[in-house]
Short mmCIF file of C-alpha atoms in Angstrom, two decimals:
data_model
loop_
_atom_site.label_atom_id
_atom_site.label_comp_id
_atom_site.label_asym_id
_atom_site.label_seq_id
_atom_site.Cartn_x
_atom_site.Cartn_y
_atom_site.Cartn_z
CA MET A 21 -0.21 -0.18 0.19
CA SER A 22 1.45 3.67 -1.37
CA ALA A 23 2.51 5.89 2.18
CA ILE A 24 -1.12 8.01 2.94
CA LYS A 25 -0.19 11.99 2.67
CA LEU A 26 -1.79 14.21 5.12
CA PHE A 27 -3.26 16.83 2.59
CA PRO A 28 -1.07 20.25 3.27
CA SER A 29 -4.56 22.81 3.27
CA HIS A 30 -2.01 25.33 1.91
CA ASP A 31 -1.97 23.41 -1.56
CA ALA A 32 -6.21 23.72 -2.20
CA ILE A 33 -5.84 27.92 -2.13
CA PRO A 34 -4.54 28.02 -6.01
CA PHE A 35 -7.14 25.65 -6.97
CA ILE A 36 -10.69 27.30 -5.41
CA GLU A 37 -8.95 30.44 -6.62
CA GLN A 38 -8.94 29.26 -10.30
CA VAL A 39 -12.33 27.99 -10.03
CA HIS A 40 -13.23 31.74 -9.37
CA LEU A 41 -11.02 32.90 -12.36
CA GLN A 42 -12.01 29.95 -14.86
CA ARG A 43 -16.17 30.42 -13.72
CA PRO A 44 -16.23 26.72 -15.29
CA LEU A 45 -19.47 25.97 -16.72
CA ILE A 46 -20.64 22.40 -14.84
CA HIS A 47 -23.32 20.44 -16.62
CA CYS A 48 -25.23 18.52 -13.87
CA ILE A 49 -27.29 15.19 -14.46
CA THR A 50 -27.98 14.73 -10.82
CA ASN A 51 -30.47 13.14 -8.89
CA ASP A 52 -33.89 15.63 -7.88
CA VAL A 53 -33.45 15.83 -4.43
CA VAL A 54 -30.15 18.19 -4.15
CA GLN A 55 -29.95 20.12 -7.93
CA ASN A 56 -31.27 22.86 -5.98
CA PHE A 57 -28.81 22.84 -3.30
CA THR A 58 -25.84 21.74 -5.77
CA ALA A 59 -26.60 24.79 -8.06
CA ASN A 60 -26.06 26.82 -5.24
CA VAL A 61 -22.66 25.40 -3.91
CA LEU A 62 -21.58 25.61 -7.09
CA LEU A 63 -22.69 29.76 -7.38
CA ALA A 64 -20.94 30.07 -4.01
CA ILE A 65 -17.17 28.90 -5.22
CA GLY A 66 -17.59 30.54 -8.52
CA ALA A 67 -18.60 28.14 -11.01
CA SER A 68 -21.67 28.12 -13.12
CA PRO A 69 -24.45 25.08 -13.08
CA ALA A 70 -25.93 23.98 -15.82
CA MET A 71 -29.23 21.29 -14.97
CA VAL A 72 -29.32 20.07 -18.16
CA VAL A 73 -31.11 16.43 -18.29
CA ALA A 74 -33.18 15.28 -21.82
CA GLU A 75 -31.42 12.43 -23.81
CA GLN A 76 -32.20 14.91 -27.15
CA GLU A 77 -29.76 17.49 -25.18
CA VAL A 78 -27.24 15.91 -23.20
CA GLU A 79 -24.98 15.16 -26.15
CA ASP A 80 -24.79 18.79 -27.24
CA PHE A 81 -24.49 20.28 -24.30
CA VAL A 82 -21.11 17.60 -23.59
CA THR A 83 -19.33 19.64 -25.78
CA VAL A 84 -19.83 23.23 -24.57
CA ALA A 85 -19.87 22.59 -21.03
CA SER A 86 -16.39 22.90 -18.89
CA SER A 87 -16.78 19.31 -17.09
CA LEU A 88 -19.81 17.29 -16.19
CA LEU A 89 -21.34 15.44 -13.12
CA ILE A 90 -23.30 12.32 -13.18
CA ASN A 91 -24.80 11.32 -9.88
CA ILE A 92 -27.28 8.38 -9.82
CA GLY A 93 -29.05 9.09 -6.78
CA THR A 94 -32.79 9.10 -8.08
CA ILE A 95 -31.83 7.37 -11.54
CA ASP A 96 -35.19 5.78 -14.02
CA ASN A 97 -34.69 4.56 -17.58
CA GLN A 98 -34.79 7.90 -18.90
CA SER A 99 -32.23 9.74 -17.07
CA ALA A 100 -29.87 6.08 -17.63
CA LYS A 101 -30.42 7.03 -21.51
CA SER A 102 -29.26 10.01 -21.02
CA MET A 103 -26.22 9.51 -18.46
CA LEU A 104 -24.61 7.44 -20.71
CA LEU A 105 -25.05 9.48 -23.89
CA ALA A 106 -23.30 12.03 -21.86
CA ALA A 107 -20.88 9.91 -20.48
CA ALA A 108 -20.15 8.38 -23.90
CA LYS A 109 -19.67 11.94 -25.26
CA ALA A 110 -17.21 13.11 -22.74
CA LYS A 111 -15.05 10.28 -23.56
CA GLN A 112 -15.55 11.16 -26.99
CA THR A 113 -14.46 14.94 -27.02
CA GLN A 114 -12.00 14.24 -23.57
CA THR A 115 -14.66 16.55 -21.01
CA PRO A 116 -13.49 15.81 -17.31
CA TRP A 117 -16.13 13.93 -16.11
CA VAL A 118 -17.14 12.76 -12.27
CA LEU A 119 -18.76 9.50 -11.64
CA ASP A 120 -21.22 10.00 -8.21
CA PRO A 121 -22.11 6.57 -7.30
CA VAL A 122 -24.67 6.87 -4.69
CA ALA A 123 -26.44 3.95 -3.50
CA VAL A 124 -24.38 1.14 -5.62
CA GLY A 125 -24.53 -2.46 -4.49
CA ALA A 126 -26.26 -6.29 -4.08
CA ALA A 127 -30.07 -4.56 -2.80
CA LEU A 128 -30.14 -2.27 -5.94
CA LYS A 129 -28.79 -4.13 -9.19
CA TYR A 130 -30.13 -1.62 -11.95
CA ARG A 131 -28.05 1.03 -9.99
CA THR A 132 -25.21 -1.00 -9.83
CA ASP A 133 -25.18 -2.01 -13.54
CA ILE A 134 -25.72 1.33 -14.62
CA ALA A 135 -22.77 2.80 -12.73
CA LYS A 136 -20.70 -0.31 -13.99
CA GLN A 137 -21.66 0.85 -17.40
CA LEU A 138 -20.10 4.24 -16.38
CA LEU A 139 -17.75 3.23 -15.39
CA THR A 140 -16.25 2.08 -19.23
CA PHE A 141 -16.59 5.66 -20.37
CA SER A 142 -13.32 6.56 -18.27
CA PRO A 143 -14.56 8.80 -15.42
CA SER A 144 -12.16 11.34 -14.66
CA VAL A 145 -13.14 11.14 -10.55
CA ILE A 146 -15.45 8.89 -9.03
CA ARG A 147 -16.45 9.90 -5.62
CA GLY A 148 -18.53 7.94 -3.10
CA ASN A 149 -18.92 6.71 0.21
CA ALA A 150 -16.58 4.20 1.20
CA SER A 151 -20.03 1.62 0.93
CA GLU A 152 -20.17 3.31 -2.58
CA ILE A 153 -16.58 2.34 -3.02
CA LEU A 154 -16.85 -1.44 -1.58
CA ALA A 155 -19.90 -2.18 -3.76
CA LEU A 156 -18.77 -0.63 -7.53
CA SER A 157 -14.99 -2.91 -7.71
CA GLY A 158 -17.23 -5.96 -6.49
CA GLN A 159 -16.38 -6.02 -2.65
CA GLN A 160 -18.83 -6.56 0.15
CA SER A 161 -20.37 -3.36 1.64
CA SER A 162 -22.51 -2.41 3.93
CA SER A 163 -25.10 0.60 3.89
CA LYS A 164 -28.88 2.08 4.17
CA GLY A 165 -29.85 3.22 1.02
CA PRO A 166 -27.99 6.27 0.27
CA ASP A 167 -26.41 5.33 3.47
CA GLY A 168 -22.92 3.88 3.40
CA LEU A 169 -21.92 1.92 6.47
CA ASP A 170 -18.41 1.10 6.06
CA SER A 171 -15.30 3.27 6.86
CA THR A 172 -12.75 5.14 4.63
CA ASP A 173 -10.45 2.98 5.96
CA SER A 174 -11.72 0.13 5.13
CA ALA A 175 -12.26 0.87 1.56
CA LEU A 176 -9.19 2.17 0.83
CA ASN A 177 -7.70 -0.51 -0.73
CA ALA A 178 -10.61 -1.42 -3.16
CA ALA A 179 -9.68 2.35 -3.79
CA LYS A 180 -6.88 2.19 -4.85
CA LEU A 181 -7.56 -0.78 -7.51
CA LEU A 182 -10.38 1.02 -8.63
CA ALA A 183 -8.19 3.89 -9.12
CA GLU A 184 -5.76 1.41 -11.07
CA LYS A 185 -8.26 -0.79 -12.93
CA TYR A 186 -9.53 2.47 -14.49
CA GLN A 187 -7.21 5.36 -14.91
CA THR A 188 -8.84 7.48 -13.05
CA VAL A 189 -9.22 9.54 -9.04
CA VAL A 190 -11.19 7.82 -6.97
CA ALA A 191 -12.31 10.28 -4.01
CA ILE A 192 -13.81 7.58 -0.40
CA THR A 193 -15.19 10.40 1.42
CA GLY A 194 -16.22 10.16 5.83
CA GLU A 195 -15.09 11.32 8.76
CA ILE A 196 -11.43 10.62 6.93
CA ASP A 197 -11.31 11.94 3.38
CA TYR A 198 -9.10 9.53 1.04
CA VAL A 199 -8.39 11.05 -2.55
CA THR A 200 -5.68 8.27 -4.50
CA ASP A 201 -4.69 7.90 -8.34
CA GLY A 202 -3.71 4.73 -7.41
CA LYS A 203 -0.60 5.46 -6.78
CA GLN A 204 -0.64 8.07 -4.01
CA ILE A 205 -2.97 9.08 -1.87
CA TYR A 206 -3.93 11.73 0.21
CA SER A 207 -5.81 11.43 3.59
CA ILE A 208 -8.28 14.98 4.30
CA SER A 209 -9.59 15.06 7.98
CA GLY A 210 -11.89 18.00 9.41
CA GLY A 211 -15.63 18.34 8.63
CA ASP A 212 -18.49 17.83 11.00
CA ILE A 213 -20.52 15.80 11.48
CA ALA A 214 -23.64 17.76 10.76
CA LEU A 215 -22.44 17.55 7.17
CA THR A 216 -23.89 13.81 7.25
CA ARG A 217 -27.52 15.29 8.38
CA VAL A 218 -28.43 17.72 5.69
CA THR A 219 -29.21 16.01 2.28
CA GLY A 220 -26.97 17.02 -0.74
CA THR A 221 -23.58 18.34 0.73
CA GLY A 222 -21.79 14.47 -0.64
CA CYS A 223 -23.56 14.95 -3.94
CA SER A 224 -22.43 18.64 -4.03
CA LEU A 225 -19.11 17.68 -3.20
CA SER A 226 -19.28 15.50 -5.68
CA ALA A 227 -20.49 18.85 -8.32
CA MET A 228 -17.38 20.84 -6.99
CA VAL A 229 -15.02 18.52 -7.88
CA ALA A 230 -16.51 18.49 -11.40
CA ALA A 231 -16.17 22.31 -11.29
CA PHE A 232 -12.06 21.96 -9.62
CA ILE A 233 -11.03 19.58 -12.21
CA ALA A 234 -12.39 21.29 -15.15
CA ALA A 235 -10.42 24.09 -14.09
CA SER A 236 -6.98 21.66 -13.63
CA LYS A 237 -5.18 19.06 -15.23
CA ASP A 238 -3.66 17.95 -11.94
CA ARG A 239 -6.93 16.22 -10.81
CA LEU A 240 -5.44 14.32 -7.85
CA THR A 241 -5.04 17.77 -6.11
CA ALA A 242 -8.01 19.27 -7.59
CA THR A 243 -10.24 16.58 -6.02
CA ALA A 244 -8.50 16.56 -2.58
CA SER A 245 -8.50 20.73 -2.65
CA ALA A 246 -12.50 20.47 -3.28
CA CYS A 247 -12.62 17.76 -0.33
CA PHE A 248 -11.08 20.36 2.15
CA MET A 249 -12.92 22.55 1.08
CA MET A 250 -16.18 21.27 1.86
CA LYS A 251 -14.91 20.19 5.02
CA LYS A 252 -13.32 22.78 5.65
CA ALA A 253 -16.81 25.09 5.12
CA GLY A 254 -18.68 22.73 6.93
CA GLU A 255 -16.17 23.13 10.17
CA LEU A 256 -16.82 26.64 9.50
CA ALA A 257 -20.99 26.75 9.02
CA ASN A 258 -23.14 27.85 11.96
CA LYS A 259 -24.54 24.77 13.90
CA LYS A 260 -26.00 26.94 16.81
CA SER A 261 -29.22 27.73 15.15
CA GLY A 262 -30.08 24.31 13.98
CA LEU A 263 -29.84 21.82 10.69
CA GLY A 264 -31.37 23.66 8.66
CA THR A 265 -29.13 26.99 9.20
CA PHE A 266 -26.50 24.76 9.14
CA ALA A 267 -26.80 23.86 5.19
CA MET A 268 -27.14 27.72 4.08
CA ALA A 269 -24.31 28.65 6.17
CA ILE A 270 -21.78 26.20 4.14
CA ILE A 271 -23.27 28.28 0.75
CA ASP A 272 -22.02 31.29 3.03
CA GLN A 273 -18.93 29.63 4.14
CA LEU A 274 -18.37 28.71 0.42
CA SER A 275 -19.00 31.76 -1.02
CA LEU A 276 -17.05 33.82 1.42
CA PHE A 277 -13.80 31.21 1.22
CA LYS A 278 -11.29 33.25 -0.51
CA GLN A 279 -11.70 36.15 2.24
CA ASN A 280 -11.40 33.48 5.17
CA HIS A 281 -8.39 31.62 3.82
#
């Protein structure tokens, strides 16, 4: 196993600034639950969100987008078609793209099969919780719907194998985040347990990763930088007034990040 390096937080700043400077256009095919929150998170970090999902439009839009996010959270036959068309086009046009394999595993065969098809189109980054990464690599996992019950440590070897097999970057997020390209491994600690208690933080992080890799060729460090930014925003967000305020405070902290660091 490669040595795990603690991600140096100062390395994130140039990547955060680059997103502000380049204002990448992020094509989001994401789940219905989180579209609004995801769009606001992208706007807060300086990116431009677009939720283009019709199968008649996705291929055309991939060609103009800076980056693509595919999140299979509320997948159905129609959205699956759009996802597969968009991923194939992204591979053809070499548009960077992120796969968020929400709730894959033995209990949900349909989405797991679609996720495995999507893997054949060479995602630039795979971002998931430990249970999703274990399931995607064909190993036993424990999950309750989209909530993973495995630790990120337990999925680290699976993440490394997945990264090597598909020549991609894999981010496992949880109490400690790990980001690997199969050779190097970064760990990012911090964050707050409240991040797991409001909907959309993980899905929005995947969209942030799409924005960060659109603005940089160094996908490993870009992905780790996005994970660091979300964890830090979670630490700084106001928790005293309850979870509703906390969710909005994450967006506040992301939008104020440049001034605070």
